[in-house]
Amino acid sequence: MISDLLPFWSKYWFYILISLFTYSYILWMIPRVKSKLENEKRKKICETETTDNEEEKSYLNEEDDEPALNPNLKHIPYNYQRLSETQMRKKAQQFFEITNSRRTLRFFSSDPIPKDVIHNIIRAAGTAPSGAHTEPWTFVVITDFNIKAKIRDIVEREEEINYKKRMGEKWVTDLKFLKTNWTKEYLTTAPCLILVFKQIYGILPNNAKRVHYYNELSVAIACGILITAIQYAGLVTLTSTPLNCGSALRFLLNRPTNEKLTLLLPVGYPADDATIPLLHRKPLSDILVEMD
């Protein structure tokens, strides 16, 4: 058998060696190319975040024509009624029970929500603290089905790409346990969508830019209050951060360039057959550090 191969080897040995070398080189390069692509992807994300941060910092260095607050701002006595320890314990326990019952829902009823309920939920979110009281948030409420359908189309097109190309195998695998994918039926089923935009800077009447200090953190706090207000009102929601959809949704909703999408919340009642994953929250001992 070996003797039969010798003439073939003697004649084609050079091509065989080249083929083996090429094959080995390809096997050696594949993980390195994959790693390089992942690093470039992370670098691109970091550069985008850096650009946003540098853009925000540039506004901090600009002098506005007007101060953030009225120089003649009055200070008034704080109206406060101190509760007894018994009342405090009762209210703290009740509030915990309400917030502890909050769950992320993906299955909604299409039953409409009273408009004044949504307005009060937005008002509650608007009570959040903000840097120099600049209130750098915009809440866009959508109940029109046609607009919701356009939003769903944008989100699902981008999410399919996210799941198949951008997010990576581990991320997609982790999400499988939550039974979620790029199909977002709740975007058209839920009676109401709330899109939260952060204002990177404000625009004064003379078109000058107004600094919005800590706009990211301020809007994050407002979103926390918003989600809690939704739960407190007896409704449910899903905290959705549609990846790579911000610009398209901003254009669709005709929002100005100083606004960037932070969160998209479908809001409504749970469907009669709604299910949730059986998850457990960390115990107090895992999240609390006390220094008496």
PDB file of C-alpha atoms in Angstrom, residues 2-292:
ATOM      1  CA  ILE A   2       2.752   2.458   1.029  1.00  0.00           C
ATOM      2  CA  SER A   3       4.875   1.515  -1.958  1.00  0.00           C
ATOM      3  CA  ASP A   4       1.926   2.313  -4.201  1.00  0.00           C
ATOM      4  CA  LEU A   5       1.721   5.829  -2.764  1.00  0.00           C
ATOM      5  CA  LEU A   6       5.413   6.637  -3.156  1.00  0.00           C
ATOM      6  CA  PRO A   7       5.215   7.578  -6.834  1.00  0.00           C
ATOM      7  CA  PHE A   8       2.252   9.853  -6.085  1.00  0.00           C
ATOM      8  CA  TRP A   9       4.072  11.435  -3.134  1.00  0.00           C
ATOM      9  CA  SER A  10       7.308  11.897  -5.051  1.00  0.00           C
ATOM     10  CA  LYS A  11       5.441  13.646  -7.825  1.00  0.00           C
ATOM     11  CA  TYR A  12       3.000  15.783  -5.800  1.00  0.00           C
ATOM     12  CA  TRP A  13       4.723  16.190  -2.402  1.00  0.00           C
ATOM     13  CA  PHE A  14       5.066  19.942  -2.842  1.00  0.00           C
ATOM     14  CA  TYR A  15       1.327  20.444  -3.439  1.00  0.00           C
ATOM     15  CA  ILE A  16       0.447  18.132  -0.577  1.00  0.00           C
ATOM     16  CA  LEU A  17       2.648  20.101   1.829  1.00  0.00           C
ATOM     17  CA  ILE A  18       1.192  23.389   0.606  1.00  0.00           C
ATOM     18  CA  SER A  19      -2.339  22.053   1.140  1.00  0.00           C
ATOM     19  CA  LEU A  20      -1.524  20.816   4.651  1.00  0.00           C
ATOM     20  CA  PHE A  21       0.129  24.110   5.535  1.00  0.00           C
ATOM     21  CA  THR A  22      -2.819  26.099   4.163  1.00  0.00           C
ATOM     22  CA  TYR A  23      -5.317  23.976   6.071  1.00  0.00           C
ATOM     23  CA  SER A  24      -3.329  24.311   9.317  1.00  0.00           C
ATOM     24  CA  TYR A  25      -2.994  28.037   8.802  1.00  0.00           C
ATOM     25  CA  ILE A  26      -6.761  28.418   8.305  1.00  0.00           C
ATOM     26  CA  LEU A  27      -7.456  26.452  11.489  1.00  0.00           C
ATOM     27  CA  TRP A  28      -4.950  28.661  13.310  1.00  0.00           C
ATOM     28  CA  MET A  29      -6.414  31.889  11.944  1.00  0.00           C
ATOM     29  CA  ILE A  30     -10.148  31.249  12.487  1.00  0.00           C
ATOM     30  CA  PRO A  31     -10.200  31.855  16.287  1.00  0.00           C
ATOM     31  CA  ARG A  32      -7.890  34.853  15.892  1.00  0.00           C
ATOM     32  CA  VAL A  33     -10.067  36.472  13.229  1.00  0.00           C
ATOM     33  CA  LYS A  34     -13.134  35.809  15.349  1.00  0.00           C
ATOM     34  CA  SER A  35     -11.428  37.368  18.364  1.00  0.00           C
ATOM     35  CA  LYS A  36     -10.335  40.374  16.282  1.00  0.00           C
ATOM     36  CA  LEU A  37     -13.877  40.927  15.017  1.00  0.00           C
ATOM     37  CA  GLU A  38     -15.238  40.757  18.561  1.00  0.00           C
ATOM     38  CA  ASN A  39     -12.599  43.245  19.742  1.00  0.00           C
ATOM     39  CA  GLU A  40     -13.443  45.603  16.875  1.00  0.00           C
ATOM     40  CA  LYS A  41     -17.119  45.303  17.737  1.00  0.00           C
ATOM     41  CA  ARG A  42     -16.427  46.156  21.396  1.00  0.00           C
ATOM     42  CA  LYS A  43     -14.122  48.981  20.316  1.00  0.00           C
ATOM     43  CA  LYS A  44     -16.835  50.431  18.061  1.00  0.00           C
ATOM     44  CA  ILE A  45     -19.338  50.327  20.919  1.00  0.00           C
ATOM     45  CA  CYS A  46     -16.828  51.977  23.255  1.00  0.00           C
ATOM     46  CA  GLU A  47     -16.038  54.652  20.651  1.00  0.00           C
ATOM     47  CA  THR A  48     -19.746  55.405  20.295  1.00  0.00           C
ATOM     48  CA  GLU A  49     -20.121  55.691  24.056  1.00  0.00           C
ATOM     49  CA  THR A  50     -16.987  57.832  24.237  1.00  0.00           C
ATOM     50  CA  THR A  51     -18.313  60.124  21.513  1.00  0.00           C
ATOM     51  CA  ASP A  52     -21.550  60.552  23.439  1.00  0.00           C
ATOM     52  CA  ASN A  53     -19.656  61.286  26.641  1.00  0.00           C
ATOM     53  CA  GLU A  54     -17.304  63.730  24.936  1.00  0.00           C
ATOM     54  CA  GLU A  55     -20.292  65.399  23.281  1.00  0.00           C
ATOM     55  CA  GLU A  56     -21.936  65.732  26.682  1.00  0.00           C
ATOM     56  CA  LYS A  57     -18.731  67.060  28.271  1.00  0.00           C
ATOM     57  CA  SER A  58     -18.362  69.637  25.509  1.00  0.00           C
ATOM     58  CA  TYR A  59     -21.652  71.155  26.571  1.00  0.00           C
ATOM     59  CA  LEU A  60     -20.409  71.337  30.123  1.00  0.00           C
ATOM     60  CA  ASN A  61     -17.610  73.576  28.905  1.00  0.00           C
ATOM     61  CA  GLU A  62     -19.892  75.898  26.979  1.00  0.00           C
ATOM     62  CA  GLU A  63     -21.203  79.043  28.568  1.00  0.00           C
ATOM     63  CA  ASP A  64     -24.965  79.459  28.272  1.00  0.00           C
ATOM     64  CA  ASP A  65     -26.591  82.794  27.735  1.00  0.00           C
ATOM     65  CA  GLU A  66     -28.784  82.001  30.700  1.00  0.00           C
ATOM     66  CA  PRO A  67     -28.192  80.089  33.939  1.00  0.00           C
ATOM     67  CA  ALA A  68     -29.961  76.783  34.468  1.00  0.00           C
ATOM     68  CA  LEU A  69     -32.110  78.287  37.221  1.00  0.00           C
ATOM     69  CA  ASN A  70     -33.538  81.711  37.938  1.00  0.00           C
ATOM     70  CA  PRO A  71     -30.958  83.754  39.894  1.00  0.00           C
ATOM     71  CA  ASN A  72     -33.865  85.081  41.991  1.00  0.00           C
ATOM     72  CA  LEU A  73     -35.112  81.581  42.837  1.00  0.00           C
ATOM     73  CA  LYS A  74     -37.029  81.671  46.124  1.00  0.00           C
ATOM     74  CA  HIS A  75     -36.654  79.119  48.887  1.00  0.00           C
ATOM     75  CA  ILE A  76     -39.756  78.227  50.882  1.00  0.00           C
ATOM     76  CA  PRO A  77     -40.353  76.144  54.025  1.00  0.00           C
ATOM     77  CA  TYR A  78     -40.602  72.403  53.435  1.00  0.00           C
ATOM     78  CA  ASN A  79     -44.022  71.049  54.326  1.00  0.00           C
ATOM     79  CA  TYR A  80     -43.405  67.752  56.104  1.00  0.00           C
ATOM     80  CA  GLN A  81     -45.444  65.618  58.429  1.00  0.00           C
ATOM     81  CA  ARG A  82     -43.440  63.069  60.362  1.00  0.00           C
ATOM     82  CA  LEU A  83     -44.985  59.616  60.617  1.00  0.00           C
ATOM     83  CA  SER A  84     -44.908  57.423  63.665  1.00  0.00           C
ATOM     84  CA  GLU A  85     -42.603  54.414  63.567  1.00  0.00           C
ATOM     85  CA  THR A  86     -45.662  52.161  63.323  1.00  0.00           C
ATOM     86  CA  GLN A  87     -46.936  54.076  60.283  1.00  0.00           C
ATOM     87  CA  MET A  88     -43.506  54.045  58.674  1.00  0.00           C
ATOM     88  CA  ARG A  89     -43.172  50.290  59.102  1.00  0.00           C
ATOM     89  CA  LYS A  90     -46.640  49.727  57.669  1.00  0.00           C
ATOM     90  CA  LYS A  91     -46.093  51.956  54.623  1.00  0.00           C
ATOM     91  CA  ALA A  92     -42.608  50.536  53.967  1.00  0.00           C
ATOM     92  CA  GLN A  93     -43.968  46.979  54.084  1.00  0.00           C
ATOM     93  CA  GLN A  94     -46.917  47.825  51.836  1.00  0.00           C
ATOM     94  CA  PHE A  95     -44.693  49.526  49.292  1.00  0.00           C
ATOM     95  CA  PHE A  96     -42.290  46.590  49.251  1.00  0.00           C
ATOM     96  CA  GLU A  97     -45.168  44.175  48.640  1.00  0.00           C
ATOM     97  CA  ILE A  98     -46.358  46.256  45.688  1.00  0.00           C
ATOM     98  CA  THR A  99     -42.934  46.521  44.106  1.00  0.00           C
ATOM     99  CA  ASN A 100     -42.089  42.903  44.863  1.00  0.00           C
ATOM    100  CA  SER A 101     -45.103  41.819  42.809  1.00  0.00           C
ATOM    101  CA  ARG A 102     -43.700  43.610  39.744  1.00  0.00           C
ATOM    102  CA  ARG A 103     -42.718  41.247  36.952  1.00  0.00           C
ATOM    103  CA  THR A 104     -41.622  41.679  33.362  1.00  0.00           C
ATOM    104  CA  LEU A 105     -44.545  40.746  31.079  1.00  0.00           C
ATOM    105  CA  ARG A 106     -44.438  39.780  27.405  1.00  0.00           C
ATOM    106  CA  PHE A 107     -48.085  38.837  27.045  1.00  0.00           C
ATOM    107  CA  PHE A 108     -50.542  41.737  27.061  1.00  0.00           C
ATOM    108  CA  SER A 109     -54.266  42.262  26.785  1.00  0.00           C
ATOM    109  CA  SER A 110     -55.358  44.835  24.211  1.00  0.00           C
ATOM    110  CA  ASP A 111     -57.844  46.422  26.644  1.00  0.00           C
ATOM    111  CA  PRO A 112     -57.430  50.217  26.629  1.00  0.00           C
ATOM    112  CA  ILE A 113     -56.084  52.206  29.580  1.00  0.00           C
ATOM    113  CA  PRO A 114     -57.717  55.417  30.837  1.00  0.00           C
ATOM    114  CA  LYS A 115     -55.674  58.334  29.493  1.00  0.00           C
ATOM    115  CA  ASP A 116     -55.633  60.166  32.829  1.00  0.00           C
ATOM    116  CA  VAL A 117     -53.991  57.123  34.442  1.00  0.00           C
ATOM    117  CA  ILE A 118     -51.133  57.296  31.933  1.00  0.00           C
ATOM    118  CA  HIS A 119     -50.862  61.050  32.463  1.00  0.00           C
ATOM    119  CA  ASN A 120     -50.477  60.616  36.214  1.00  0.00           C
ATOM    120  CA  ILE A 121     -47.891  57.876  35.696  1.00  0.00           C
ATOM    121  CA  ILE A 122     -45.882  60.281  33.531  1.00  0.00           C
ATOM    122  CA  ARG A 123     -46.328  63.026  36.111  1.00  0.00           C
ATOM    123  CA  ALA A 124     -44.898  60.682  38.736  1.00  0.00           C
ATOM    124  CA  ALA A 125     -41.857  59.958  36.571  1.00  0.00           C
ATOM    125  CA  GLY A 126     -41.410  63.694  36.091  1.00  0.00           C
ATOM    126  CA  THR A 127     -40.906  64.134  39.831  1.00  0.00           C
ATOM    127  CA  ALA A 128     -37.469  62.497  39.602  1.00  0.00           C
ATOM    128  CA  PRO A 129     -34.467  64.540  40.730  1.00  0.00           C
ATOM    129  CA  SER A 130     -32.179  65.908  38.023  1.00  0.00           C
ATOM    130  CA  GLY A 131     -28.924  67.820  37.790  1.00  0.00           C
ATOM    131  CA  ALA A 132     -29.632  71.521  38.456  1.00  0.00           C
ATOM    132  CA  HIS A 133     -33.336  70.698  37.991  1.00  0.00           C
ATOM    133  CA  THR A 134     -32.892  70.536  34.211  1.00  0.00           C
ATOM    134  CA  GLU A 135     -35.417  67.648  33.899  1.00  0.00           C
ATOM    135  CA  PRO A 136     -33.718  66.144  30.821  1.00  0.00           C
ATOM    136  CA  TRP A 137     -36.479  63.744  29.765  1.00  0.00           C
ATOM    137  CA  THR A 138     -39.224  63.394  27.205  1.00  0.00           C
ATOM    138  CA  PHE A 139     -41.952  60.737  27.444  1.00  0.00           C
ATOM    139  CA  VAL A 140     -43.651  59.863  24.155  1.00  0.00           C
ATOM    140  CA  VAL A 141     -46.958  58.019  24.668  1.00  0.00           C
ATOM    141  CA  ILE A 142     -48.349  56.093  21.691  1.00  0.00           C
ATOM    142  CA  THR A 143     -51.769  54.462  21.462  1.00  0.00           C
ATOM    143  CA  ASP A 144     -52.264  54.741  17.680  1.00  0.00           C
ATOM    144  CA  PHE A 145     -52.104  51.228  16.193  1.00  0.00           C
ATOM    145  CA  ASN A 146     -50.507  52.301  12.912  1.00  0.00           C
ATOM    146  CA  ILE A 147     -47.618  54.005  14.694  1.00  0.00           C
ATOM    147  CA  LYS A 148     -47.217  51.007  17.002  1.00  0.00           C
ATOM    148  CA  ALA A 149     -47.077  48.753  13.921  1.00  0.00           C
ATOM    149  CA  LYS A 150     -44.318  50.897  12.388  1.00  0.00           C
ATOM    150  CA  ILE A 151     -42.376  50.775  15.655  1.00  0.00           C
ATOM    151  CA  ARG A 152     -42.747  47.005  15.771  1.00  0.00           C
ATOM    152  CA  ASP A 153     -41.506  46.698  12.200  1.00  0.00           C
ATOM    153  CA  ILE A 154     -38.388  48.764  12.969  1.00  0.00           C
ATOM    154  CA  VAL A 155     -37.661  46.893  16.194  1.00  0.00           C
ATOM    155  CA  GLU A 156     -38.200  43.407  14.790  1.00  0.00           C
ATOM    156  CA  ARG A 157     -36.004  44.044  11.732  1.00  0.00           C
ATOM    157  CA  GLU A 158     -33.125  45.232  13.914  1.00  0.00           C
ATOM    158  CA  GLU A 159     -33.698  42.598  16.591  1.00  0.00           C
ATOM    159  CA  GLU A 160     -33.481  39.778  14.049  1.00  0.00           C
ATOM    160  CA  ILE A 161     -30.060  41.077  13.031  1.00  0.00           C
ATOM    161  CA  ASN A 162     -29.141  41.451  16.704  1.00  0.00           C
ATOM    162  CA  TYR A 163     -30.060  37.871  17.496  1.00  0.00           C
ATOM    163  CA  LYS A 164     -28.415  36.402  14.403  1.00  0.00           C
ATOM    164  CA  LYS A 165     -25.261  38.521  14.156  1.00  0.00           C
ATOM    165  CA  ARG A 166     -24.639  41.184  16.782  1.00  0.00           C
ATOM    166  CA  MET A 167     -25.422  39.751  20.188  1.00  0.00           C
ATOM    167  CA  GLY A 168     -23.220  36.691  20.232  1.00  0.00           C
ATOM    168  CA  GLU A 169     -23.943  33.056  21.048  1.00  0.00           C
ATOM    169  CA  LYS A 170     -23.815  33.381  24.839  1.00  0.00           C
ATOM    170  CA  TRP A 171     -26.212  36.322  24.995  1.00  0.00           C
ATOM    171  CA  VAL A 172     -28.710  34.594  22.712  1.00  0.00           C
ATOM    172  CA  THR A 173     -28.400  31.367  24.718  1.00  0.00           C
ATOM    173  CA  ASP A 174     -29.082  33.175  27.998  1.00  0.00           C
ATOM    174  CA  LEU A 175     -32.199  34.790  26.541  1.00  0.00           C
ATOM    175  CA  LYS A 176     -33.591  31.420  25.422  1.00  0.00           C
ATOM    176  CA  PHE A 177     -34.376  30.592  29.046  1.00  0.00           C
ATOM    177  CA  LEU A 178     -36.687  33.629  29.127  1.00  0.00           C
ATOM    178  CA  LYS A 179     -38.439  32.431  25.937  1.00  0.00           C
ATOM    179  CA  THR A 180     -37.812  35.643  24.048  1.00  0.00           C
ATOM    180  CA  ASN A 181     -36.666  36.289  20.481  1.00  0.00           C
ATOM    181  CA  TRP A 182     -36.885  39.021  17.838  1.00  0.00           C
ATOM    182  CA  THR A 183     -40.655  38.690  17.460  1.00  0.00           C
ATOM    183  CA  LYS A 184     -42.261  41.436  19.574  1.00  0.00           C
ATOM    184  CA  GLU A 185     -46.027  40.927  19.400  1.00  0.00           C
ATOM    185  CA  TYR A 186     -46.541  43.012  22.527  1.00  0.00           C
ATOM    186  CA  LEU A 187     -45.546  46.150  20.629  1.00  0.00           C
ATOM    187  CA  THR A 188     -48.858  46.073  18.784  1.00  0.00           C
ATOM    188  CA  THR A 189     -50.939  44.152  21.335  1.00  0.00           C
ATOM    189  CA  ALA A 190     -50.268  46.393  24.335  1.00  0.00           C
ATOM    190  CA  PRO A 191     -52.676  49.364  24.321  1.00  0.00           C
ATOM    191  CA  CYS A 192     -49.947  51.865  25.091  1.00  0.00           C
ATOM    192  CA  LEU A 193     -46.254  52.347  24.387  1.00  0.00           C
ATOM    193  CA  ILE A 194     -44.126  54.780  26.361  1.00  0.00           C
ATOM    194  CA  LEU A 195     -40.807  55.742  24.799  1.00  0.00           C
ATOM    195  CA  VAL A 196     -38.406  57.551  27.121  1.00  0.00           C
ATOM    196  CA  PHE A 197     -35.897  59.917  25.509  1.00  0.00           C
ATOM    197  CA  LYS A 198     -33.009  61.534  27.340  1.00  0.00           C
ATOM    198  CA  GLN A 199     -32.197  65.086  26.347  1.00  0.00           C
ATOM    199  CA  ILE A 200     -28.416  65.316  25.942  1.00  0.00           C
ATOM    200  CA  TYR A 201     -28.787  69.074  26.134  1.00  0.00           C
ATOM    201  CA  GLY A 202     -31.619  71.575  26.198  1.00  0.00           C
ATOM    202  CA  ILE A 203     -32.399  74.175  23.555  1.00  0.00           C
ATOM    203  CA  LEU A 204     -32.994  77.732  24.692  1.00  0.00           C
ATOM    204  CA  PRO A 205     -35.436  80.096  22.896  1.00  0.00           C
ATOM    205  CA  ASN A 206     -32.462  81.690  21.089  1.00  0.00           C
ATOM    206  CA  ASN A 207     -31.357  78.181  19.914  1.00  0.00           C
ATOM    207  CA  ALA A 208     -28.386  78.165  22.269  1.00  0.00           C
ATOM    208  CA  LYS A 209     -27.612  74.883  24.007  1.00  0.00           C
ATOM    209  CA  ARG A 210     -28.463  74.473  27.662  1.00  0.00           C
ATOM    210  CA  VAL A 211     -26.304  72.124  29.719  1.00  0.00           C
ATOM    211  CA  HIS A 212     -28.127  69.098  31.100  1.00  0.00           C
ATOM    212  CA  TYR A 213     -25.989  67.869  33.947  1.00  0.00           C
ATOM    213  CA  TYR A 214     -26.061  64.118  34.677  1.00  0.00           C
ATOM    214  CA  ASN A 215     -28.744  63.574  32.051  1.00  0.00           C
ATOM    215  CA  GLU A 216     -28.045  59.819  31.895  1.00  0.00           C
ATOM    216  CA  LEU A 217     -28.419  59.284  35.624  1.00  0.00           C
ATOM    217  CA  SER A 218     -31.362  61.656  35.925  1.00  0.00           C
ATOM    218  CA  VAL A 219     -33.327  59.836  33.212  1.00  0.00           C
ATOM    219  CA  ALA A 220     -32.433  56.455  34.725  1.00  0.00           C
ATOM    220  CA  ILE A 221     -33.951  57.544  38.049  1.00  0.00           C
ATOM    221  CA  ALA A 222     -37.049  58.836  36.240  1.00  0.00           C
ATOM    222  CA  CYS A 223     -37.403  55.462  34.480  1.00  0.00           C
ATOM    223  CA  GLY A 224     -37.263  53.689  37.835  1.00  0.00           C
ATOM    224  CA  ILE A 225     -40.069  55.862  39.154  1.00  0.00           C
ATOM    225  CA  LEU A 226     -41.999  55.367  35.896  1.00  0.00           C
ATOM    226  CA  ILE A 227     -41.852  51.570  36.145  1.00  0.00           C
ATOM    227  CA  THR A 228     -42.846  51.687  39.809  1.00  0.00           C
ATOM    228  CA  ALA A 229     -45.765  54.029  39.061  1.00  0.00           C
ATOM    229  CA  ILE A 230     -46.987  51.635  36.369  1.00  0.00           C
ATOM    230  CA  GLN A 231     -46.926  48.774  38.868  1.00  0.00           C
ATOM    231  CA  TYR A 232     -48.577  50.868  41.593  1.00  0.00           C
ATOM    232  CA  ALA A 233     -51.418  51.780  39.208  1.00  0.00           C
ATOM    233  CA  GLY A 234     -52.204  48.102  38.657  1.00  0.00           C
ATOM    234  CA  LEU A 235     -50.660  47.796  35.192  1.00  0.00           C
ATOM    235  CA  VAL A 236     -47.737  45.783  33.840  1.00  0.00           C
ATOM    236  CA  THR A 237     -44.823  46.561  31.568  1.00  0.00           C
ATOM    237  CA  LEU A 238     -41.645  45.261  29.964  1.00  0.00           C
ATOM    238  CA  THR A 239     -38.348  47.131  30.164  1.00  0.00           C
ATOM    239  CA  SER A 240     -37.245  47.128  26.536  1.00  0.00           C
ATOM    240  CA  THR A 241     -34.021  48.666  25.260  1.00  0.00           C
ATOM    241  CA  PRO A 242     -34.248  48.155  21.478  1.00  0.00           C
ATOM    242  CA  LEU A 243     -30.664  47.818  20.275  1.00  0.00           C
ATOM    243  CA  ASN A 244     -29.739  49.860  17.166  1.00  0.00           C
ATOM    244  CA  CYS A 245     -33.273  51.266  16.804  1.00  0.00           C
ATOM    245  CA  GLY A 246     -32.826  54.656  18.457  1.00  0.00           C
ATOM    246  CA  SER A 247     -32.176  56.782  15.374  1.00  0.00           C
ATOM    247  CA  ALA A 248     -34.955  55.200  13.305  1.00  0.00           C
ATOM    248  CA  LEU A 249     -37.494  55.553  16.117  1.00  0.00           C
ATOM    249  CA  ARG A 250     -36.421  59.132  16.800  1.00  0.00           C
ATOM    250  CA  PHE A 251     -36.930  59.934  13.106  1.00  0.00           C
ATOM    251  CA  LEU A 252     -40.292  58.142  13.016  1.00  0.00           C
ATOM    252  CA  LEU A 253     -41.549  60.093  16.020  1.00  0.00           C
ATOM    253  CA  ASN A 254     -40.062  63.372  14.766  1.00  0.00           C
ATOM    254  CA  ARG A 255     -37.977  63.922  17.879  1.00  0.00           C
ATOM    255  CA  PRO A 256     -35.154  66.520  17.808  1.00  0.00           C
ATOM    256  CA  THR A 257     -31.482  65.590  17.514  1.00  0.00           C
ATOM    257  CA  ASN A 258     -30.755  66.467  21.147  1.00  0.00           C
ATOM    258  CA  GLU A 259     -32.891  63.498  22.259  1.00  0.00           C
ATOM    259  CA  LYS A 260     -31.765  59.869  22.397  1.00  0.00           C
ATOM    260  CA  LEU A 261     -33.940  56.835  23.069  1.00  0.00           C
ATOM    261  CA  THR A 262     -33.368  55.308  26.494  1.00  0.00           C
ATOM    262  CA  LEU A 263     -36.257  52.916  27.066  1.00  0.00           C
ATOM    263  CA  LEU A 264     -39.335  51.544  25.315  1.00  0.00           C
ATOM    264  CA  LEU A 265     -42.128  50.356  27.602  1.00  0.00           C
ATOM    265  CA  PRO A 266     -45.259  48.533  26.453  1.00  0.00           C
ATOM    266  CA  VAL A 267     -47.901  49.232  29.116  1.00  0.00           C
ATOM    267  CA  GLY A 268     -51.228  47.546  29.777  1.00  0.00           C
ATOM    268  CA  TYR A 269     -52.968  44.653  31.476  1.00  0.00           C
ATOM    269  CA  PRO A 270     -51.623  41.090  31.387  1.00  0.00           C
ATOM    270  CA  ALA A 271     -53.254  38.674  28.944  1.00  0.00           C
ATOM    271  CA  ASP A 272     -55.519  36.083  30.543  1.00  0.00           C
ATOM    272  CA  ASP A 273     -53.049  33.323  29.651  1.00  0.00           C
ATOM    273  CA  ALA A 274     -49.901  35.333  30.453  1.00  0.00           C
ATOM    274  CA  THR A 275     -46.982  33.393  31.906  1.00  0.00           C
ATOM    275  CA  ILE A 276     -43.747  34.477  33.563  1.00  0.00           C
ATOM    276  CA  PRO A 277     -40.487  32.641  34.252  1.00  0.00           C
ATOM    277  CA  LEU A 278     -40.122  31.315  37.791  1.00  0.00           C
ATOM    278  CA  LEU A 279     -37.337  33.616  38.950  1.00  0.00           C
ATOM    279  CA  HIS A 280     -36.264  34.506  42.471  1.00  0.00           C
ATOM    280  CA  ARG A 281     -34.812  37.773  43.708  1.00  0.00           C
ATOM    281  CA  LYS A 282     -31.678  37.985  45.804  1.00  0.00           C
ATOM    282  CA  PRO A 283     -32.316  37.931  49.552  1.00  0.00           C
ATOM    283  CA  LEU A 284     -31.720  41.069  51.576  1.00  0.00           C
ATOM    284  CA  SER A 285     -28.484  39.629  52.957  1.00  0.00           C
ATOM    285  CA  ASP A 286     -27.022  39.574  49.412  1.00  0.00           C
ATOM    286  CA  ILE A 287     -27.795  43.197  48.549  1.00  0.00           C
ATOM    287  CA  LEU A 288     -27.496  45.015  51.888  1.00  0.00           C
ATOM    288  CA  VAL A 289     -24.323  46.105  53.644  1.00  0.00           C
ATOM    289  CA  GLU A 290     -24.895  47.678  57.064  1.00  0.00           C
ATOM    290  CA  MET A 291     -22.296  49.584  59.049  1.00  0.00           C
ATOM    291  CA  ASP A 292     -23.795  50.301  62.473  1.00  0.00           C
TER     292      ASP A 292
END
